[in-house]
PDB file of C-alpha atoms in Angstrom:
ATOM      1  CA  MET A   1     102.918  83.058 122.321  1.00  0.00           C
ATOM      2  CA  ILE A   2     105.582  85.394 123.732  1.00  0.00           C
ATOM      3  CA  GLU A   3     104.168  87.993 126.098  1.00  0.00           C
ATOM      4  CA  THR A   4     105.466  91.488 125.464  1.00  0.00           C
ATOM      5  CA  THR A   5     106.034  91.954 129.204  1.00  0.00           C
ATOM      6  CA  GLU A   6     108.951  89.533 128.866  1.00  0.00           C
ATOM      7  CA  PHE A   7     110.831  92.397 127.215  1.00  0.00           C
ATOM      8  CA  ALA A   8     110.772  94.408 130.454  1.00  0.00           C
ATOM      9  CA  ASP A   9     114.228  93.148 131.459  1.00  0.00           C
ATOM     10  CA  ILE A  10     115.785  93.535 127.998  1.00  0.00           C
ATOM     11  CA  PRO A  11     117.858  96.736 127.661  1.00  0.00           C
ATOM     12  CA  THR A  12     117.333  98.838 124.569  1.00  0.00           C
ATOM     13  CA  THR A  13     121.076  98.567 123.918  1.00  0.00           C
ATOM     14  CA  THR A  14     120.712  94.803 123.475  1.00  0.00           C
ATOM     15  CA  LEU A  15     117.720  95.228 121.167  1.00  0.00           C
ATOM     16  CA  ALA A  16     119.540  97.879 119.140  1.00  0.00           C
ATOM     17  CA  ASP A  17     122.478  95.496 118.632  1.00  0.00           C
ATOM     18  CA  LEU A  18     120.081  92.873 117.275  1.00  0.00           C
ATOM     19  CA  LEU A  19     117.760  95.074 115.221  1.00  0.00           C
ATOM     20  CA  GLY A  20     119.952  97.879 113.902  1.00  0.00           C
ATOM     21  CA  ARG A  21     119.527 101.615 113.516  1.00  0.00           C
ATOM     22  CA  ASP A  22     116.225 101.660 111.620  1.00  0.00           C
ATOM     23  CA  ARG A  23     114.271 100.303 114.610  1.00  0.00           C
ATOM     24  CA  VAL A  24     115.701 102.834 117.074  1.00  0.00           C
ATOM     25  CA  MET A  25     113.978 106.201 117.464  1.00  0.00           C
ATOM     26  CA  ASP A  26     116.044 109.352 117.096  1.00  0.00           C
ATOM     27  CA  ILE A  27     117.625 110.995 120.108  1.00  0.00           C
ATOM     28  CA  GLY A  28     114.908 113.656 120.329  1.00  0.00           C
ATOM     29  CA  ILE A  29     112.527 111.061 121.781  1.00  0.00           C
ATOM     30  CA  ARG A  30     113.843 110.940 125.334  1.00  0.00           C
ATOM     31  CA  PRO A  31     112.587 110.432 128.884  1.00  0.00           C
ATOM     32  CA  LEU A  32     111.229 113.646 130.341  1.00  0.00           C
ATOM     33  CA  TRP A  33     112.137 112.746 133.925  1.00  0.00           C
ATOM     34  CA  GLY A  34     114.540 110.367 135.559  1.00  0.00           C
ATOM     35  CA  PRO A  35     115.565 107.924 136.614  1.00  0.00           C
ATOM     36  CA  VAL A  36     112.819 106.469 134.445  1.00  0.00           C
ATOM     37  CA  PRO A  37     111.835 102.779 134.674  1.00  0.00           C
ATOM     38  CA  ARG A  38     112.075 100.661 131.555  1.00  0.00           C
ATOM     39  CA  VAL A  39     108.784 100.509 129.688  1.00  0.00           C
ATOM     40  CA  ALA A  40     107.830  97.547 127.500  1.00  0.00           C
ATOM     41  CA  GLY A  41     104.497  96.750 125.888  1.00  0.00           C
ATOM     42  CA  PRO A  42     102.522  96.483 122.674  1.00  0.00           C
ATOM     43  CA  ALA A  43     102.132  99.714 120.742  1.00  0.00           C
ATOM     44  CA  PHE A  44      98.726 101.384 120.705  1.00  0.00           C
ATOM     45  CA  THR A  45      99.174 103.768 117.798  1.00  0.00           C
ATOM     46  CA  VAL A  46      97.735 107.259 117.408  1.00  0.00           C
ATOM     47  CA  ARG A  47      98.099 109.925 114.725  1.00  0.00           C
ATOM     48  CA  CYS A  48      97.585 113.585 115.657  1.00  0.00           C
ATOM     49  CA  PRO A  49      98.003 116.415 113.130  1.00  0.00           C
ATOM     50  CA  PRO A  50     100.104 119.385 114.236  1.00  0.00           C
ATOM     51  CA  GLY A  51      98.259 121.553 116.728  1.00  0.00           C
ATOM     52  CA  ASP A  52      95.630 118.966 117.629  1.00  0.00           C
ATOM     53  CA  ASN A  53      95.626 116.311 120.369  1.00  0.00           C
ATOM     54  CA  LEU A  54      92.068 114.924 120.184  1.00  0.00           C
ATOM     55  CA  MET A  55      92.960 111.352 119.262  1.00  0.00           C
ATOM     56  CA  LEU A  56      95.531 110.948 122.052  1.00  0.00           C
ATOM     57  CA  HIS A  57      92.867 112.130 124.485  1.00  0.00           C
ATOM     58  CA  ALA A  58      90.525 109.536 122.959  1.00  0.00           C
ATOM     59  CA  ALA A  59      93.194 106.831 123.116  1.00  0.00           C
ATOM     60  CA  ILE A  60      93.692 106.936 126.879  1.00  0.00           C
ATOM     61  CA  HIS A  61      90.130 105.598 127.294  1.00  0.00           C
ATOM     62  CA  ARG A  62      90.618 102.864 124.684  1.00  0.00           C
ATOM     63  CA  ALA A  63      94.184 101.582 125.003  1.00  0.00           C
ATOM     64  CA  PRO A  64      94.383  98.193 126.757  1.00  0.00           C
ATOM     65  CA  ALA A  65      96.197  97.989 130.076  1.00  0.00           C
ATOM     66  CA  GLY A  66      99.891  97.299 129.564  1.00  0.00           C
ATOM     67  CA  SER A  67     100.090  99.034 126.200  1.00  0.00           C
ATOM     68  CA  VAL A  68     102.462 101.823 125.235  1.00  0.00           C
ATOM     69  CA  ILE A  69     100.667 104.680 123.483  1.00  0.00           C
ATOM     70  CA  VAL A  70     102.778 105.788 120.512  1.00  0.00           C
ATOM     71  CA  VAL A  71     101.858 109.072 118.835  1.00  0.00           C
ATOM     72  CA  GLU A  72     102.849 110.552 115.496  1.00  0.00           C
ATOM     73  CA  SER A  73     102.632 114.336 115.615  1.00  0.00           C
ATOM     74  CA  GLY A  74     105.859 116.206 114.968  1.00  0.00           C
ATOM     75  CA  ASP A  75     104.327 119.325 116.530  1.00  0.00           C
ATOM     76  CA  LEU A  76     106.760 121.445 118.526  1.00  0.00           C
ATOM     77  CA  ASP A  77     104.322 124.306 119.205  1.00  0.00           C
ATOM     78  CA  HIS A  78     101.558 122.629 121.245  1.00  0.00           C
ATOM     79  CA  ALA A  79     101.301 120.027 124.009  1.00  0.00           C
ATOM     80  CA  LEU A  80      99.761 116.683 123.167  1.00  0.00           C
ATOM     81  CA  ALA A  81      98.917 115.935 126.802  1.00  0.00           C
ATOM     82  CA  GLY A  82      99.084 117.294 130.322  1.00  0.00           C
ATOM     83  CA  GLY A  83      99.016 116.045 133.866  1.00  0.00           C
ATOM     84  CA  ASN A  84      95.404 114.852 133.962  1.00  0.00           C
ATOM     85  CA  VAL A  85      95.675 112.957 130.670  1.00  0.00           C
ATOM     86  CA  CYS A  86      98.790 111.189 131.931  1.00  0.00           C
ATOM     87  CA  ALA A  87      97.131 110.478 135.294  1.00  0.00           C
ATOM     88  CA  VAL A  88      94.081 108.897 133.663  1.00  0.00           C
ATOM     89  CA  ALA A  89      96.277 106.827 131.348  1.00  0.00           C
ATOM     90  CA  GLN A  90      98.304 105.656 134.339  1.00  0.00           C
ATOM     91  CA  ARG A  91      95.154 104.822 136.314  1.00  0.00           C
ATOM     92  CA  ARG A  92      93.881 102.743 133.395  1.00  0.00           C
ATOM     93  CA  GLY A  93      97.103 100.734 133.281  1.00  0.00           C
ATOM     94  CA  VAL A  94      98.793 102.279 130.248  1.00  0.00           C
ATOM     95  CA  ALA A  95     102.522 101.527 130.568  1.00  0.00           C
ATOM     96  CA  GLY A  96     103.692 104.863 129.199  1.00  0.00           C
ATOM     97  CA  PHE A  97     103.653 107.378 126.362  1.00  0.00           C
ATOM     98  CA  VAL A  98     106.086 107.593 123.442  1.00  0.00           C
ATOM     99  CA  LEU A  99     105.284 110.851 121.673  1.00  0.00           C
ATOM    100  CA  ASP A 100     106.753 112.554 118.627  1.00  0.00           C
ATOM    101  CA  GLY A 101     105.819 115.857 120.217  1.00  0.00           C
ATOM    102  CA  LEU A 102     105.508 117.688 123.513  1.00  0.00           C
ATOM    103  CA  ILE A 103     103.621 117.579 126.810  1.00  0.00           C
ATOM    104  CA  ARG A 104     102.945 120.029 129.620  1.00  0.00           C
ATOM    105  CA  ASP A 105     102.531 119.766 133.427  1.00  0.00           C
ATOM    106  CA  LEU A 106     105.852 117.960 133.707  1.00  0.00           C
ATOM    107  CA  ALA A 107     106.016 118.370 137.490  1.00  0.00           C
ATOM    108  CA  GLU A 108     102.727 116.477 137.871  1.00  0.00           C
ATOM    109  CA  VAL A 109     103.859 113.738 135.509  1.00  0.00           C
ATOM    110  CA  ARG A 110     107.193 113.387 137.281  1.00  0.00           C
ATOM    111  CA  GLU A 111     105.545 113.263 140.708  1.00  0.00           C
ATOM    112  CA  ALA A 112     103.176 110.538 139.497  1.00  0.00           C
ATOM    113  CA  ARG A 113     106.170 108.686 137.952  1.00  0.00           C
ATOM    114  CA  PHE A 114     104.301 108.123 134.712  1.00  0.00           C
ATOM    115  CA  PRO A 115     106.842 107.302 131.989  1.00  0.00           C
ATOM    116  CA  VAL A 116     106.760 109.769 129.098  1.00  0.00           C
ATOM    117  CA  PHE A 117     109.277 109.716 126.253  1.00  0.00           C
ATOM    118  CA  ALA A 118     108.856 112.779 124.062  1.00  0.00           C
ATOM    119  CA  ARG A 119     110.621 115.744 122.485  1.00  0.00           C
ATOM    120  CA  GLY A 120     110.099 118.149 125.359  1.00  0.00           C
ATOM    121  CA  VAL A 121     107.721 120.405 127.220  1.00  0.00           C
ATOM    122  CA  ILE A 122     105.641 123.454 126.306  1.00  0.00           C
ATOM    123  CA  PRO A 123     102.790 125.105 128.278  1.00  0.00           C
ATOM    124  CA  ILE A 124     100.487 125.656 125.259  1.00  0.00           C
ATOM    125  CA  PRO A 125      97.750 123.005 124.803  1.00  0.00           C
ATOM    126  CA  GLY A 126      96.661 121.713 121.425  1.00  0.00           C
ATOM    127  CA  ALA A 127      93.147 121.878 119.982  1.00  0.00           C
ATOM    128  CA  LYS A 128      90.657 119.003 119.897  1.00  0.00           C
ATOM    129  CA  ASN A 129      89.096 118.972 116.435  1.00  0.00           C
ATOM    130  CA  ALA A 130      90.726 116.371 114.193  1.00  0.00           C
ATOM    131  CA  VAL A 131      88.972 112.987 114.271  1.00  0.00           C
ATOM    132  CA  ALA A 132      91.044 110.115 112.861  1.00  0.00           C
ATOM    133  CA  PRO A 133      91.181 106.323 113.178  1.00  0.00           C
ATOM    134  CA  LEU A 134      93.221 104.712 115.926  1.00  0.00           C
ATOM    135  CA  GLY A 135      95.534 101.766 115.414  1.00  0.00           C
ATOM    136  CA  GLY A 136      97.098 102.572 112.053  1.00  0.00           C
ATOM    137  CA  GLY A 137     100.760 102.649 111.207  1.00  0.00           C
ATOM    138  CA  VAL A 138     102.601 105.728 112.490  1.00  0.00           C
ATOM    139  CA  ARG A 139     106.069 107.263 112.319  1.00  0.00           C
ATOM    140  CA  CYS A 140     107.556 108.244 115.654  1.00  0.00           C
ATOM    141  CA  GLY A 141     111.142 109.380 116.041  1.00  0.00           C
ATOM    142  CA  GLY A 142     111.801 108.334 112.456  1.00  0.00           C
ATOM    143  CA  VAL A 143     110.657 104.738 113.020  1.00  0.00           C
ATOM    144  CA  ARG A 144     107.597 103.125 111.459  1.00  0.00           C
ATOM    145  CA  VAL A 145     105.511 101.572 114.231  1.00  0.00           C
ATOM    146  CA  GLU A 146     102.519  99.308 113.698  1.00  0.00           C
ATOM    147  CA  ALA A 147      99.889  98.539 116.303  1.00  0.00           C
ATOM    148  CA  GLY A 148     101.073  95.539 118.312  1.00  0.00           C
ATOM    149  CA  ASP A 149     104.784  96.065 117.728  1.00  0.00           C
ATOM    150  CA  VAL A 150     106.722  95.711 120.969  1.00  0.00           C
ATOM    151  CA  VAL A 151     107.950  99.097 122.172  1.00  0.00           C
ATOM    152  CA  VAL A 152     110.798  99.102 124.686  1.00  0.00           C
ATOM    153  CA  ALA A 153     111.941 102.422 126.141  1.00  0.00           C
ATOM    154  CA  ASP A 154     114.503 103.249 128.805  1.00  0.00           C
ATOM    155  CA  GLU A 155     117.102 105.908 129.583  1.00  0.00           C
ATOM    156  CA  GLU A 156     119.143 104.784 126.549  1.00  0.00           C
ATOM    157  CA  GLY A 157     116.368 105.303 123.992  1.00  0.00           C
ATOM    158  CA  VAL A 158     113.302 103.755 122.372  1.00  0.00           C
ATOM    159  CA  VAL A 159     113.231 100.629 120.195  1.00  0.00           C
ATOM    160  CA  ALA A 160     110.283  99.207 118.242  1.00  0.00           C
ATOM    161  CA  VAL A 161     110.406  95.426 117.747  1.00  0.00           C
ATOM    162  CA  PRO A 162     108.236  94.278 114.815  1.00  0.00           C
ATOM    163  CA  ALA A 163     105.423  92.075 116.099  1.00  0.00           C
ATOM    164  CA  ALA A 164     106.291  89.336 113.602  1.00  0.00           C
ATOM    165  CA  ARG A 165     109.834  89.113 114.986  1.00  0.00           C
ATOM    166  CA  ARG A 166     109.181  89.380 118.701  1.00  0.00           C
ATOM    167  CA  ALA A 167     109.813  85.695 119.495  1.00  0.00           C
ATOM    168  CA  ASP A 168     113.139  85.436 117.660  1.00  0.00           C
ATOM    169  CA  VAL A 169     114.327  88.834 118.888  1.00  0.00           C
ATOM    170  CA  LEU A 170     113.516  87.920 122.482  1.00  0.00           C
ATOM    171  CA  ALA A 171     115.336  84.603 122.129  1.00  0.00           C
ATOM    172  CA  GLY A 172     118.365  86.328 120.592  1.00  0.00           C
ATOM    173  CA  ALA A 173     118.393  88.921 123.356  1.00  0.00           C
ATOM    174  CA  ARG A 174     118.316  86.226 126.037  1.00  0.00           C
ATOM    175  CA  VAL A 175     121.287  84.446 124.447  1.00  0.00           C
ATOM    176  CA  LYS A 176     123.246  87.685 124.141  1.00  0.00           C
ATOM    177  CA  LEU A 177     122.592  88.739 127.735  1.00  0.00           C
ATOM    178  CA  ALA A 178     123.529  85.300 129.076  1.00  0.00           C
ATOM    179  CA  LYS A 179     126.804  85.375 127.149  1.00  0.00           C
ATOM    180  CA  GLU A 180     127.612  88.841 128.451  1.00  0.00           C
ATOM    181  CA  ALA A 181     126.787  87.830 132.033  1.00  0.00           C
ATOM    182  CA  ALA A 182     129.207  84.902 131.828  1.00  0.00           C
ATOM    183  CA  GLU A 183     132.084  87.028 130.526  1.00  0.00           C
ATOM    184  CA  THR A 184     134.420  88.734 132.998  1.00  0.00           C
ATOM    185  CA  LEU A 185     135.822  92.186 132.334  1.00  0.00           C
ATOM    186  CA  ASP A 186     139.271  90.580 131.941  1.00  0.00           C
ATOM    187  CA  ASP A 187     137.865  88.260 129.255  1.00  0.00           C
ATOM    188  CA  TRP A 188     136.190  91.164 127.504  1.00  0.00           C
ATOM    189  CA  GLU A 189     139.303  93.332 127.658  1.00  0.00           C
ATOM    190  CA  ALA A 190     141.512  90.622 126.179  1.00  0.00           C
ATOM    191  CA  ALA A 191     139.096  89.888 123.336  1.00  0.00           C
ATOM    192  CA  HIS A 192     138.516  93.574 122.709  1.00  0.00           C
ATOM    193  CA  ARG A 193     142.207  94.423 122.543  1.00  0.00           C
ATOM    194  CA  ALA A 194     142.912  91.514 120.196  1.00  0.00           C
ATOM    195  CA  ARG A 195     140.089  92.625 117.888  1.00  0.00           C
ATOM    196  CA  ILE A 196     141.112  96.287 117.892  1.00  0.00           C
ATOM    197  CA  ASP A 197     144.794  95.452 117.328  1.00  0.00           C
ATOM    198  CA  GLU A 198     143.843  93.208 114.399  1.00  0.00           C
ATOM    199  CA  ILE A 199     141.807  95.986 112.792  1.00  0.00           C
ATOM    200  CA  LEU A 200     144.630  98.486 113.338  1.00  0.00           C
ATOM    201  CA  ALA A 201     147.173  96.130 111.812  1.00  0.00           C
ATOM    202  CA  GLN A 202     144.981  95.558 108.765  1.00  0.00           C
ATOM    203  CA  GLY A 203     144.814  99.318 108.350  1.00  0.00           C
ATOM    204  CA  GLY A 204     148.574  99.716 108.498  1.00  0.00           C
ATOM    205  CA  PHE A 205     148.696 101.335 111.939  1.00  0.00           C
ATOM    206  CA  GLU A 206     152.011 101.114 113.746  1.00  0.00           C
ATOM    207  CA  GLY A 207     152.301 101.926 117.406  1.00  0.00           C
TER     208      GLY A 207
END
């Protein structure tokens, strides 16, 4: 069994090359402070309706250590979490938050160095009324994420690796990174120029 922590040294750029656009969250889901460490772990999925954050607040007491809490919300009027929620999640070993929504108390979160990838910050808290199951499929940043998918997030973006593909994706990433490490910039430049010139010639470019 491949441990999801083995993805901690795999850049999201490498994963995006292997998986394609539909597994990469949109650019609105971004780190809220930097430089942010890379986060990698199994998704613990949460759905919150607009204006309500109850189930994220419930999730921080239930998510296993090492998991990445991924929240579907789409609410740009209320905060899903604040400094204390992030602090408790961090204390319980949660690797980070990936939220299709907003937080507050950014200074506290930044000082604690708790990784949060979200759409932004607002000082208005959400309500706590809507009870819903945890662990179902969610959409975050335009990507469907199932509980247990491997979520990798860094300063380049957020990628969700389907759980069923984690072994082959990890193996492919290792091969790709090893090949890149063995290639000098001179080698890359020569191959790149040859490829670009070939494409230009096929398109009738002269110059």
